[in-house]
Coordinates of C-alpha atoms and ligand atoms in Angstrom, one line a residue:
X1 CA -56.0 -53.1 57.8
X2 CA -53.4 -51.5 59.6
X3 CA -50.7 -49.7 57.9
X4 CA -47.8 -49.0 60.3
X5 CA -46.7 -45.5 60.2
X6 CA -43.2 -45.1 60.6
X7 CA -41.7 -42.2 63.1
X8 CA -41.1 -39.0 61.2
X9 CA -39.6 -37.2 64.4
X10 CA -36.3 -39.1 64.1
X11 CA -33.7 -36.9 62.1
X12 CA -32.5 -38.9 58.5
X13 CA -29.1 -39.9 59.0
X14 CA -27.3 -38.6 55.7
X15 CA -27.3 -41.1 52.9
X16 CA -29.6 -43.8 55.3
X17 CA -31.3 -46.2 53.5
X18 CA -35.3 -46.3 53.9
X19 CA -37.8 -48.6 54.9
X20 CA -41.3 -48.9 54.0
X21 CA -43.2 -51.6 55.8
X22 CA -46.5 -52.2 55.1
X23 CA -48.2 -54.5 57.4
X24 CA -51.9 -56.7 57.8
X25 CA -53.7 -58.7 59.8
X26 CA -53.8 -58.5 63.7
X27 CA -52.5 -56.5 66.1
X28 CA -49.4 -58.5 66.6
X29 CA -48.4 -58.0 63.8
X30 CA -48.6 -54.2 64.3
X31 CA -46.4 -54.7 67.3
X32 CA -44.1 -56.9 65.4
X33 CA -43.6 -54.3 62.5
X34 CA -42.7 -51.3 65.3
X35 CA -40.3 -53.7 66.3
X36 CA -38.6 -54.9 63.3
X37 CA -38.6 -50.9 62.2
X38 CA -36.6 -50.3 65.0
X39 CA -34.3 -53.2 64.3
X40 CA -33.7 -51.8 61.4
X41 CA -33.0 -48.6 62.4
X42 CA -29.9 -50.3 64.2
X43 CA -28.7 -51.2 60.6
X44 CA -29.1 -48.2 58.9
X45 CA -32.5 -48.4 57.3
X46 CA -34.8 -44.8 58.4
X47 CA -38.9 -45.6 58.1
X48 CA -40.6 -43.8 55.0
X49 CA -44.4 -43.8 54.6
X50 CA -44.1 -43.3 51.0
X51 CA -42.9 -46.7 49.3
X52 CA -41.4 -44.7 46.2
X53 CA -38.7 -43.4 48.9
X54 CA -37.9 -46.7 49.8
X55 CA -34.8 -49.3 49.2
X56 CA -36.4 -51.7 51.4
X57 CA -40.4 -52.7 51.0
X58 CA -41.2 -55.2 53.7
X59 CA -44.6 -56.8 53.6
X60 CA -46.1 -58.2 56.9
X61 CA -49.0 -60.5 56.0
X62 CA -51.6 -62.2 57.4
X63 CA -52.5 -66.0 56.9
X64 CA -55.9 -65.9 58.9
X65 CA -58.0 -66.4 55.5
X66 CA -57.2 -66.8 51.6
X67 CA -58.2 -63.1 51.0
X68 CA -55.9 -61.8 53.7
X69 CA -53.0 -64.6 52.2
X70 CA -53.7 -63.8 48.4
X71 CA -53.1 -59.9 48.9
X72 CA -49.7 -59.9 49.6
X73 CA -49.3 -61.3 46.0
X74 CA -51.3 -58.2 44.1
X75 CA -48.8 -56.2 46.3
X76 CA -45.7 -58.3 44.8
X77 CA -47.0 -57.8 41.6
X78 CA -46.8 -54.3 42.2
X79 CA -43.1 -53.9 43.7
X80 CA -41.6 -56.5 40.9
X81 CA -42.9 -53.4 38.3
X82 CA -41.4 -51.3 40.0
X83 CA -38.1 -53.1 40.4
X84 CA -37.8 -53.4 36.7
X85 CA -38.4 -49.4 36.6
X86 CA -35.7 -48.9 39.2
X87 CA -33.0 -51.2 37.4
X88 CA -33.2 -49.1 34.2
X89 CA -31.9 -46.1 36.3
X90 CA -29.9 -48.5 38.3
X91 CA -31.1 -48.0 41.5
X92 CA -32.0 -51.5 43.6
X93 CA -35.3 -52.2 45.3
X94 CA -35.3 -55.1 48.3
X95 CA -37.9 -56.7 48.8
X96 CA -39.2 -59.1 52.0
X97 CA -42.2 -61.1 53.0
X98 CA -42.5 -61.2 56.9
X99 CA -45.6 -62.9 59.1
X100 CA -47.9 -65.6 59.1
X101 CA -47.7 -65.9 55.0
X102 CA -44.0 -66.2 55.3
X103 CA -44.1 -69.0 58.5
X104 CA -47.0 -71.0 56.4
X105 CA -45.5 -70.7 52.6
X106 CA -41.7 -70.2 52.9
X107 CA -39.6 -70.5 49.8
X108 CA -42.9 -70.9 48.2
X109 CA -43.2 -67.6 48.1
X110 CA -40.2 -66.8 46.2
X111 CA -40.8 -69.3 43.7
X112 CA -44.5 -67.7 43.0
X113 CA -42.8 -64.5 43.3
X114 CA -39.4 -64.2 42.1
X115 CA -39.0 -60.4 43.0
X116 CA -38.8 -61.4 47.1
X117 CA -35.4 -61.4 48.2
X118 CA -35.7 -62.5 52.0
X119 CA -38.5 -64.4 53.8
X120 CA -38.7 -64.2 57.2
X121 CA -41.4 -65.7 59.8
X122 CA -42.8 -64.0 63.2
X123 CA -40.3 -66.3 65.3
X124 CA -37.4 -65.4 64.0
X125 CA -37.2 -61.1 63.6
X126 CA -34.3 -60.7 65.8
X127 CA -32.2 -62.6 62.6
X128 CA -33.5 -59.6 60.5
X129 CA -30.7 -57.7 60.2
X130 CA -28.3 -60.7 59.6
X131 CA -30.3 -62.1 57.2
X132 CA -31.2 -58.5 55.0
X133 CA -27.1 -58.6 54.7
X134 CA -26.7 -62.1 53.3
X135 CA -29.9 -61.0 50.9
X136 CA -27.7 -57.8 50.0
X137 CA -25.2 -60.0 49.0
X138 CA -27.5 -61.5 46.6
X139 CA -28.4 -64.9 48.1
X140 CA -32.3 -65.3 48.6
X141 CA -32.9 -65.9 52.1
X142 CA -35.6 -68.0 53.8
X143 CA -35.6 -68.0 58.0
X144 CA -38.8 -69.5 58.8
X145 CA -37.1 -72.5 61.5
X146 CA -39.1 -71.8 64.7
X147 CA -36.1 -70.2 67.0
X148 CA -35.6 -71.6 70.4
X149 CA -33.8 -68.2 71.2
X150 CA -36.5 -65.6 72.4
X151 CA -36.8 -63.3 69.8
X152 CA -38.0 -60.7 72.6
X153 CA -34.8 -60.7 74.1
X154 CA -32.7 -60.1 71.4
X155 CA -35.0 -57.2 69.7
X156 CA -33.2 -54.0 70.4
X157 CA -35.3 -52.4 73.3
X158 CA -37.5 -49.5 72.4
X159 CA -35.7 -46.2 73.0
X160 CA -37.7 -43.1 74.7
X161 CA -37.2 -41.3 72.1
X162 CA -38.6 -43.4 69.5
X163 CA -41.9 -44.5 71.4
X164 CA -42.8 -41.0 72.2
X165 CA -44.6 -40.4 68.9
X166 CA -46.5 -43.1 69.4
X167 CA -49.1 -41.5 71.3
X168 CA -49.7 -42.1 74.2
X169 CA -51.7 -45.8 73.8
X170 CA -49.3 -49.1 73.2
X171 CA -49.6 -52.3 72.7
X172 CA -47.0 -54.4 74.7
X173 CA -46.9 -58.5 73.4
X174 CA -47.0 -60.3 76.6
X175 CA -47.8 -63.7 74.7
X176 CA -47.4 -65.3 71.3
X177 CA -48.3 -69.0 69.7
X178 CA -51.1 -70.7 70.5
X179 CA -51.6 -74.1 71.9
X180 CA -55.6 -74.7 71.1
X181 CA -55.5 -75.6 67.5
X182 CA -59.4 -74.8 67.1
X183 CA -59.9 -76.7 63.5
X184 CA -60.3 -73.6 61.1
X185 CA -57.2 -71.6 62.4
X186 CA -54.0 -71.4 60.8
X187 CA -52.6 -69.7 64.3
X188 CA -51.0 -72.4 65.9
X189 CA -49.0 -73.4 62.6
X190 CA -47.9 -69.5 61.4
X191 CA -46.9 -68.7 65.4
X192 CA -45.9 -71.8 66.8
X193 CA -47.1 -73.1 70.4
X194 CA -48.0 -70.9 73.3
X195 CA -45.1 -69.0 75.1
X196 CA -45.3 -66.5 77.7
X197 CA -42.8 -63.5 78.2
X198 CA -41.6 -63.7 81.7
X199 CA -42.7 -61.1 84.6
X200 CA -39.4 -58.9 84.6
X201 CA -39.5 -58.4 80.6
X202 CA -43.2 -57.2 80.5
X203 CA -42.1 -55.1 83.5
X204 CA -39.4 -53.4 82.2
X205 CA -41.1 -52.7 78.5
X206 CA -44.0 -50.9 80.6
X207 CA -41.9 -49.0 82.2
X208 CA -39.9 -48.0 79.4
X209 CA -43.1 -47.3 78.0
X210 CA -45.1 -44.9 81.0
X211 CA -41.4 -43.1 80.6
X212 CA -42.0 -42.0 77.0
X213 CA -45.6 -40.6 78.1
X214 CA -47.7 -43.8 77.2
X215 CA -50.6 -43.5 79.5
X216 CA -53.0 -46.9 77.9
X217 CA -51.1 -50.1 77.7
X218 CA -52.8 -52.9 76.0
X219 CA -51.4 -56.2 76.5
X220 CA -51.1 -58.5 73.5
X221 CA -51.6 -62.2 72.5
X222 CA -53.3 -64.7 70.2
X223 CA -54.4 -65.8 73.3
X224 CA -53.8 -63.3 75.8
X225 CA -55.4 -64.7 79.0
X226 CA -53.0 -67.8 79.2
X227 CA -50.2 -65.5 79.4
X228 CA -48.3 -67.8 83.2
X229 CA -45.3 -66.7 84.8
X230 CA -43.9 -66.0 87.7
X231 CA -44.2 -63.8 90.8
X232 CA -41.5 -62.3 92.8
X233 CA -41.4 -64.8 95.2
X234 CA -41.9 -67.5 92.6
X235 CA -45.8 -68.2 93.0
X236 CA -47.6 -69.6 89.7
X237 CA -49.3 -66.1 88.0
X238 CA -52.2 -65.9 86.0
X239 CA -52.8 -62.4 83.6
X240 CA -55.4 -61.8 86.3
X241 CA -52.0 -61.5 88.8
X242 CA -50.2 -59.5 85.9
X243 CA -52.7 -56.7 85.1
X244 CA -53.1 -56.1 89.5
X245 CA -49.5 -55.9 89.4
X246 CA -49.2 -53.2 86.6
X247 CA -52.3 -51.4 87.7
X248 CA -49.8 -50.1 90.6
X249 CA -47.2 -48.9 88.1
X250 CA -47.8 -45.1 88.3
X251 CA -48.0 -43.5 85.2
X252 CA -50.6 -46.1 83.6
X253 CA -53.8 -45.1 83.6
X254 CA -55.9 -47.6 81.6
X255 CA -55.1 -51.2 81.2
X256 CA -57.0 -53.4 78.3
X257 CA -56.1 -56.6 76.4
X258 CA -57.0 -58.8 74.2
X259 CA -57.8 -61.4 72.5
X260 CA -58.9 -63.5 75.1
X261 CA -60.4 -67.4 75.1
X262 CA -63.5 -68.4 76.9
X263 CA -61.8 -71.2 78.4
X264 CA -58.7 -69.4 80.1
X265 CA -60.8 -66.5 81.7
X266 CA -60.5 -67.8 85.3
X267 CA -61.6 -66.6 88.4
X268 CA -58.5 -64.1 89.0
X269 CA -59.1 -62.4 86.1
X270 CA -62.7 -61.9 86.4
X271 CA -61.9 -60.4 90.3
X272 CA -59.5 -57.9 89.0
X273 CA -62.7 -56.5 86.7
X274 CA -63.8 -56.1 90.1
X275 CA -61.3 -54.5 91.3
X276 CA -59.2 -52.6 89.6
X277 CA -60.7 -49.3 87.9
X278 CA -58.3 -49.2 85.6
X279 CA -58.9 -52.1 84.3
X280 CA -61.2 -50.9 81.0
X281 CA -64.9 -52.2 81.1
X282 CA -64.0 -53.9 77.4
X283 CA -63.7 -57.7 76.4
X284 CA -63.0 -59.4 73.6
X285 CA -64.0 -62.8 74.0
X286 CA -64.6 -64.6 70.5
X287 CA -67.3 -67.7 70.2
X288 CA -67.0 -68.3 66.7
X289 CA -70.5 -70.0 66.8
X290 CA -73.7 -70.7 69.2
X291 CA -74.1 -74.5 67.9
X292 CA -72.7 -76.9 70.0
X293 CA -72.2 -79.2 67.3
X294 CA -70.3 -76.5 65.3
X295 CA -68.1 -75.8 68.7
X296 CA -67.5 -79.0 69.4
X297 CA -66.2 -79.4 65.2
X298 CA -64.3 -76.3 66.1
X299 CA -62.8 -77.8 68.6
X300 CA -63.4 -74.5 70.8
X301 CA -64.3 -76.9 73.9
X302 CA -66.9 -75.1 75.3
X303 CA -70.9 -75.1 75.0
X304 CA -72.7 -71.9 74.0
X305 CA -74.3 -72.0 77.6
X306 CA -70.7 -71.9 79.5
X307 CA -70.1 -69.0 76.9
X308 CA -73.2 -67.3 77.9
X309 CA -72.8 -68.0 81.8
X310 CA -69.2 -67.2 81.3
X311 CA -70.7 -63.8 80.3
X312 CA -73.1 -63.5 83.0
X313 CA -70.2 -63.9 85.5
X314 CA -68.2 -60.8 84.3
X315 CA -71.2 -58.4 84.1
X316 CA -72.3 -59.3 87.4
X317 CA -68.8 -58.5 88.3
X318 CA -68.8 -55.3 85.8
X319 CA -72.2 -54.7 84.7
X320 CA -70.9 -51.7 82.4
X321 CA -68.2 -54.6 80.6
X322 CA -69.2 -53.9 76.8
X323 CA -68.5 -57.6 75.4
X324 CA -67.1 -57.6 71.4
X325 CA -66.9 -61.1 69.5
X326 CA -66.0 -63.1 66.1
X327 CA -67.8 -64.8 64.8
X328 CA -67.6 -67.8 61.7
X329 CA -70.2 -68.5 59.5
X330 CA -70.3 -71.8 57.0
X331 CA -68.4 -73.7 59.1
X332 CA -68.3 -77.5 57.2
X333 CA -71.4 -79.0 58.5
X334 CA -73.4 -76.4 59.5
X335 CA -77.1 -76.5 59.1
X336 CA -79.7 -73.8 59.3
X337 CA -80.4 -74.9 62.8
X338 CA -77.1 -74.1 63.8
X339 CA -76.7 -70.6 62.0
X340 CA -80.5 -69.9 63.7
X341 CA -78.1 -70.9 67.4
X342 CA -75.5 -68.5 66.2
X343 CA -78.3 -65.6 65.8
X344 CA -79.7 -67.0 69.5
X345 CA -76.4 -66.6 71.5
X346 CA -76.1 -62.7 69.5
X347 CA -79.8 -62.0 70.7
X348 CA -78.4 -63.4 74.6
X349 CA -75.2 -61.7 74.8
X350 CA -75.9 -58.0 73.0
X351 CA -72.5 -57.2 71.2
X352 CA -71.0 -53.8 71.7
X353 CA -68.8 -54.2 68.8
X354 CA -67.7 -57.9 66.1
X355 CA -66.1 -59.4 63.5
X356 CA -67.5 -61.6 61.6
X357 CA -66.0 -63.7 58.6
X358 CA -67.3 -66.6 55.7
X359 CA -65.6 -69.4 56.6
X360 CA -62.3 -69.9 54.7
X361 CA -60.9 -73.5 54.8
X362 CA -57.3 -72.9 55.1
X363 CA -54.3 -75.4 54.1
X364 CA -53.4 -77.6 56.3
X365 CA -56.2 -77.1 59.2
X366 CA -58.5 -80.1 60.1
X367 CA -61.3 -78.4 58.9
X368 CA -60.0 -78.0 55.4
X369 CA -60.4 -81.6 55.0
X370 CA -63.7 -82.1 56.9
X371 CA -66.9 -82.9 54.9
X372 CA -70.3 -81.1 53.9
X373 CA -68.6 -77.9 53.2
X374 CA -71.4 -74.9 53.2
X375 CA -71.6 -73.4 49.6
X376 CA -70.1 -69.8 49.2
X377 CA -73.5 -67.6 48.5
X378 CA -75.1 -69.8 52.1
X379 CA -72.0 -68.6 54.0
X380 CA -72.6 -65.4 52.3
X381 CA -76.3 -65.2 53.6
X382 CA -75.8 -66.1 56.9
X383 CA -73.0 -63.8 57.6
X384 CA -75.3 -60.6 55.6
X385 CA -78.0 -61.8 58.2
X386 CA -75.9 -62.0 60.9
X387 CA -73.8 -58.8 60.4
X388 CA -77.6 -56.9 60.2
X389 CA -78.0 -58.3 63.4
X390 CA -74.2 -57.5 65.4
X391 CA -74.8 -53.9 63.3
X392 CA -78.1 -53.0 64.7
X393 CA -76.7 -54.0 68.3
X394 CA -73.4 -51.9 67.6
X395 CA -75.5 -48.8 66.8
X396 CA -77.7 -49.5 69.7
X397 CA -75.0 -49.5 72.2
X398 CA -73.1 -46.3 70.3
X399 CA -76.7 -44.9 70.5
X400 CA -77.2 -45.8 74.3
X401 CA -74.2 -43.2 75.0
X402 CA -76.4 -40.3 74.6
X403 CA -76.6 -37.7 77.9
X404 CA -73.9 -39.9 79.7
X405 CA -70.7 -37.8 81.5
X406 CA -67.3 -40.6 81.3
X407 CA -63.7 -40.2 81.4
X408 CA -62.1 -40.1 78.1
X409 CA -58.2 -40.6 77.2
X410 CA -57.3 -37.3 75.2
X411 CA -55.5 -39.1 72.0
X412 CA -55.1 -36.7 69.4
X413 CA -56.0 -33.6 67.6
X414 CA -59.4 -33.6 66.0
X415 CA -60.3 -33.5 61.6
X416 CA -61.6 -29.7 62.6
X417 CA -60.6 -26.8 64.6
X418 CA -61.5 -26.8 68.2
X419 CA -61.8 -30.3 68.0
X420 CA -59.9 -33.1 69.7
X421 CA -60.3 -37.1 69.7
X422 CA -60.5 -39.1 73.1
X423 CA -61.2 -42.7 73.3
X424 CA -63.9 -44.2 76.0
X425 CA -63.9 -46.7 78.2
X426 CA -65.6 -48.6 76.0
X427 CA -63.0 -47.9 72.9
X428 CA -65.4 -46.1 71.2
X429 CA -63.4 -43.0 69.7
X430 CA -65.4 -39.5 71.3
X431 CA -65.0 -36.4 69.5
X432 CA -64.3 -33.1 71.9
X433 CA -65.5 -29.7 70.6
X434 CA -63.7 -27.5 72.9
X435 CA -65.1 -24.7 74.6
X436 CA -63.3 -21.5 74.3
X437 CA -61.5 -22.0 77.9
X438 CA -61.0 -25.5 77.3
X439 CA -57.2 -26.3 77.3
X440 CA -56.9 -30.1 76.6
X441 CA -53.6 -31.7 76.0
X442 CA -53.3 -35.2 74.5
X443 CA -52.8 -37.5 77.4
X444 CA -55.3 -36.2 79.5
X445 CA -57.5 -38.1 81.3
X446 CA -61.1 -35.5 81.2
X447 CA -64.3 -35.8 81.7
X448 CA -66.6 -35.3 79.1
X449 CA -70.7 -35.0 78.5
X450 CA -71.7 -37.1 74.8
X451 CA -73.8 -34.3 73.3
X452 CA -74.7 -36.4 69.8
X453 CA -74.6 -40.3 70.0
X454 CA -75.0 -40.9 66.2
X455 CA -74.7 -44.3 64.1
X456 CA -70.7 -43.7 63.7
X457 CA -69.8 -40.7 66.1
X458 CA -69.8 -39.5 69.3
X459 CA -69.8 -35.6 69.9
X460 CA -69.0 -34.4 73.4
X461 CA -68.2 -31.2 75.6
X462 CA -66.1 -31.5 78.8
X463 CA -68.3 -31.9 81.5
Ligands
SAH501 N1 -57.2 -66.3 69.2 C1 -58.5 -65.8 68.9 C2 -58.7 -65.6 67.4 C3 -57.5 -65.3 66.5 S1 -57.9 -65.3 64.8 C4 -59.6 -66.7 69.4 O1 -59.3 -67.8 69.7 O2 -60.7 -66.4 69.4 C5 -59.1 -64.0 64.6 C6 -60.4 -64.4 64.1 O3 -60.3 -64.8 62.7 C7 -61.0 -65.6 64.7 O4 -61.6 -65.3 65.9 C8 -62.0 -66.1 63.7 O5 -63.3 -65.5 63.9 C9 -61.4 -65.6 62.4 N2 -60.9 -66.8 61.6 C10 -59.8 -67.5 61.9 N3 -59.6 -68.5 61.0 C11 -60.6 -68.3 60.1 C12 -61.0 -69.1 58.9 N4 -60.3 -70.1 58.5 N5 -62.1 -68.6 58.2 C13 -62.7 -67.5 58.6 N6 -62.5 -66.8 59.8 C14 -61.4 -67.2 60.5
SF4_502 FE1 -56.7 -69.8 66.4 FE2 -58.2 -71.1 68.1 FE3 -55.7 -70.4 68.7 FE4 -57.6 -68.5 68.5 S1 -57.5 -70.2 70.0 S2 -55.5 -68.5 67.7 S3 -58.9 -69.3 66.9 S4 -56.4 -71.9 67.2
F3S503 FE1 -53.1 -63.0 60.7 FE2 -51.0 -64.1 61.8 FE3 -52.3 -62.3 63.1 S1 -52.4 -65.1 60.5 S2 -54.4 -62.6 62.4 S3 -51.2 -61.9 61.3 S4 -51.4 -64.1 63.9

């Protein structure tokens, strides 16, 4: 999961409060806790990556299945043990709950878990540092209301100076919510319905973002290819529009995004694989299943052949284009025959990289209430067999890297001397040993020759 770490670079203000945020689940949610940090460094509040430092925990959870949900309470557990400690030497601990837990449980949370002092859900971050005051003043606050303001515009803007340590990869939200309410998913509930930032916004935040050195941009969204908005002169735009229009922002070098569904890659967006280099050769297009039965239960509304000629389309287009999936297994109802259509459609499409889960029948979702759940140890069976299966084609394609010369993004110093991390094309992280002449800088864009393609690392020279 990710942990976000907080910027060390900016200088304590003397006696600032501090922050530790600790944050799972999906990449919005990374994006969302870099924002609220720097919301909170509006109010006072410094990041710390050491929670013993801090006067301020702040969980960001996940909701996606019960394991991801049930977490944040073991963490809770955790913080109320060390509030009692604190109290004794009368220094206060706050504590909030911020995410998809918070938007799906709300005051629930405070009741199972007395020690939370504010709850606060994904659509509502800009009333963070309102709402940490009123909790200051002891009331225990609960914003979960979906906000018809847009919580984009009213986050402070990210300074140059705090995105620099960043790196010099990003991930920029271009679209949150999600409209397709597929039966298992607790999405559409914990982020509310599809909305797209508007052109000038994305714009602006990329070029905020090339300013502070940022050379990858990855565009975010539960489901990033129906981001719409408009065009200059007011012409309907697709992502497919978006990502030709920030390919000829200088400064950005790479372009990705994800996740993407089936059903809203259209024909733009396939043509600017075509066409645009720097556009990454890297999908994420989930299927969740190769039954049709099980897709149509799903309500993914799509077959498993439009998937695979769906697929077929964008290689032809790209044939390097190294696909990535997730994938559901014991989804109520399905038989053996429709696990052996899953394994079919992995053989077809050859997976350079997935995530697969056990299905987890979440609150509230259709499929919760469906019959002829699968029992846990078959879900657990099917996904062993089917992980053997997305593992041995990970490995492959890893392994298939042997020999070849690519561009990699410099990102970072390596574990060892002599040694620095680049990411490929096809995200897989490259490891540089540098020759003695070599002078590579993190943000360069070099080309390198993979001289060890092994089951979890690649090794390479500059070429
Ligand atoms: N918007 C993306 C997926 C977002 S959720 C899409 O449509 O594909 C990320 C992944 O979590 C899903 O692709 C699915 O594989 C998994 N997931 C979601 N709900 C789940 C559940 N109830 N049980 C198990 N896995 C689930
Ligand atoms: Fe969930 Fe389906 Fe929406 Fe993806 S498309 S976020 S799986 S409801
Ligand atoms: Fe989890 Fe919410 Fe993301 S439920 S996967 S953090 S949208």
């Amino acid at each position: 999961m990710n942990e976000h770490v907080p910027n060390k670079d900016l200088q304590p203000l003397a006696n600032s409060k501090k922050v530790f945020v600790k944050t799972y689940g999906c990449q919005m949610n990374v994006y969302d806790s870099q924002r609220m940090t720097d919301s909170l460094g509006e109010s006072g509040y410094m990041p710390t990556d050491t929670v013993e430092d801090a006067d301020l925990v702040l969980i960001n959870t996940c909701h996606i299945r019960e394991k991801a949900a049930e977490k944040v309470y073991s963490q809770l557990g955790r913080l109320q043990k060390m509030k009692r400690a604190r109290a004794k030497i009368g220094r206060d601990l706050m504590v909030g709950v911020a995410g998809c837990v918070a938007q799906a449980e709300g005051s629930e949370i405070i009741r199972r878990a007395p020690v939370v002092d504010l709850v606060i859900g994904p659509t509502t971050y800009h009333r963070l540092p309102e709402a940490l005051e009123r909790a200051k003043s002891g009331e225990k606050v609960v914003e979960t209301d979906y906000a018809v303001e847009d919580k984009f515009e009213y986050l402070p803007q990210i300074n140059r100076e705090k995105t620099i340590s960043r790196g010099v990869t990003a991930f920029l939200t271009v679209q949150e919510g999600c409209d397709k309410f597929c039966t298992f998913c607790v999405v559409p509930y914990t982020r509310g319905s599809e909305v797209s930032r508007p052109l000038t916004q994305i714009l602006t935040e990329a070029r905020r973002l090339v300013d502070a050195g940022v050379k990858e941009v990855t565009l975010l969204g539960q489901n990033v290819n129906a981001w719409h908005g408009h065009g200059p002169d007011g012409s309907a735009w697709g992502l497919g529009e978006l990502l030709y229009h920030l390919a000829e922002i200088d400064g950005i070098e790479r372009l990705r995004y994800t996740t993407s569904h089936p059903r809203d890659m259209d024909d733009r967006l396939i043509e600017a694989h075509r066409d645009l280099p720097k556009l990454m050769p890297y999908l994420h297009l989930p299927v969740q299943a190769g039954s049709d039965r099980i897709l149509k239960a799903m309500n993914r509304k799509h077959t498993a052949a439009e998937y695979i000629a769906l697929i077929e389309r964008i290689r032809s287009v790209r044939p390097d284009m190294a696909i990535s999936g997730d994938f559901i297994t014991g989804f109520p109802g399905e038989t053996d025959e429709d696990f052996e259509a899953t394994m079919r459609l992995v053989e077809t499409v050859g997976y350079a990289q997935a995530f697969s889960f056990k299905y987890s029948p979440r609150p509230g979702t259709p499929g919760a209430d469906l019959p002829d759940h699968v029992p846990e140890e078959v879900k657990a069976e099917r996904l062993e067999r089917l992980q053997a299966l997305l593992f041995s084609q990970q490995t492959a394609f890893q392994q298939s890297m042997a020999d070849r010369t690519f561009d990699v993004l410099v990102e970072k110093p390596g574990r060892f001397e002599g040694q620095m991390v680049g990411r490929s094309p096809w995200l897989l992280p490259v490891i540089i040993e540098m020759k003695s002449n070599d002078n590579l800088k993190i943000g360069d864009i070099i080309k390198v020759r993979i001289t060890k393609a092994g089951t979890n690392s690649l090794h390479a020279e500059t070429a």
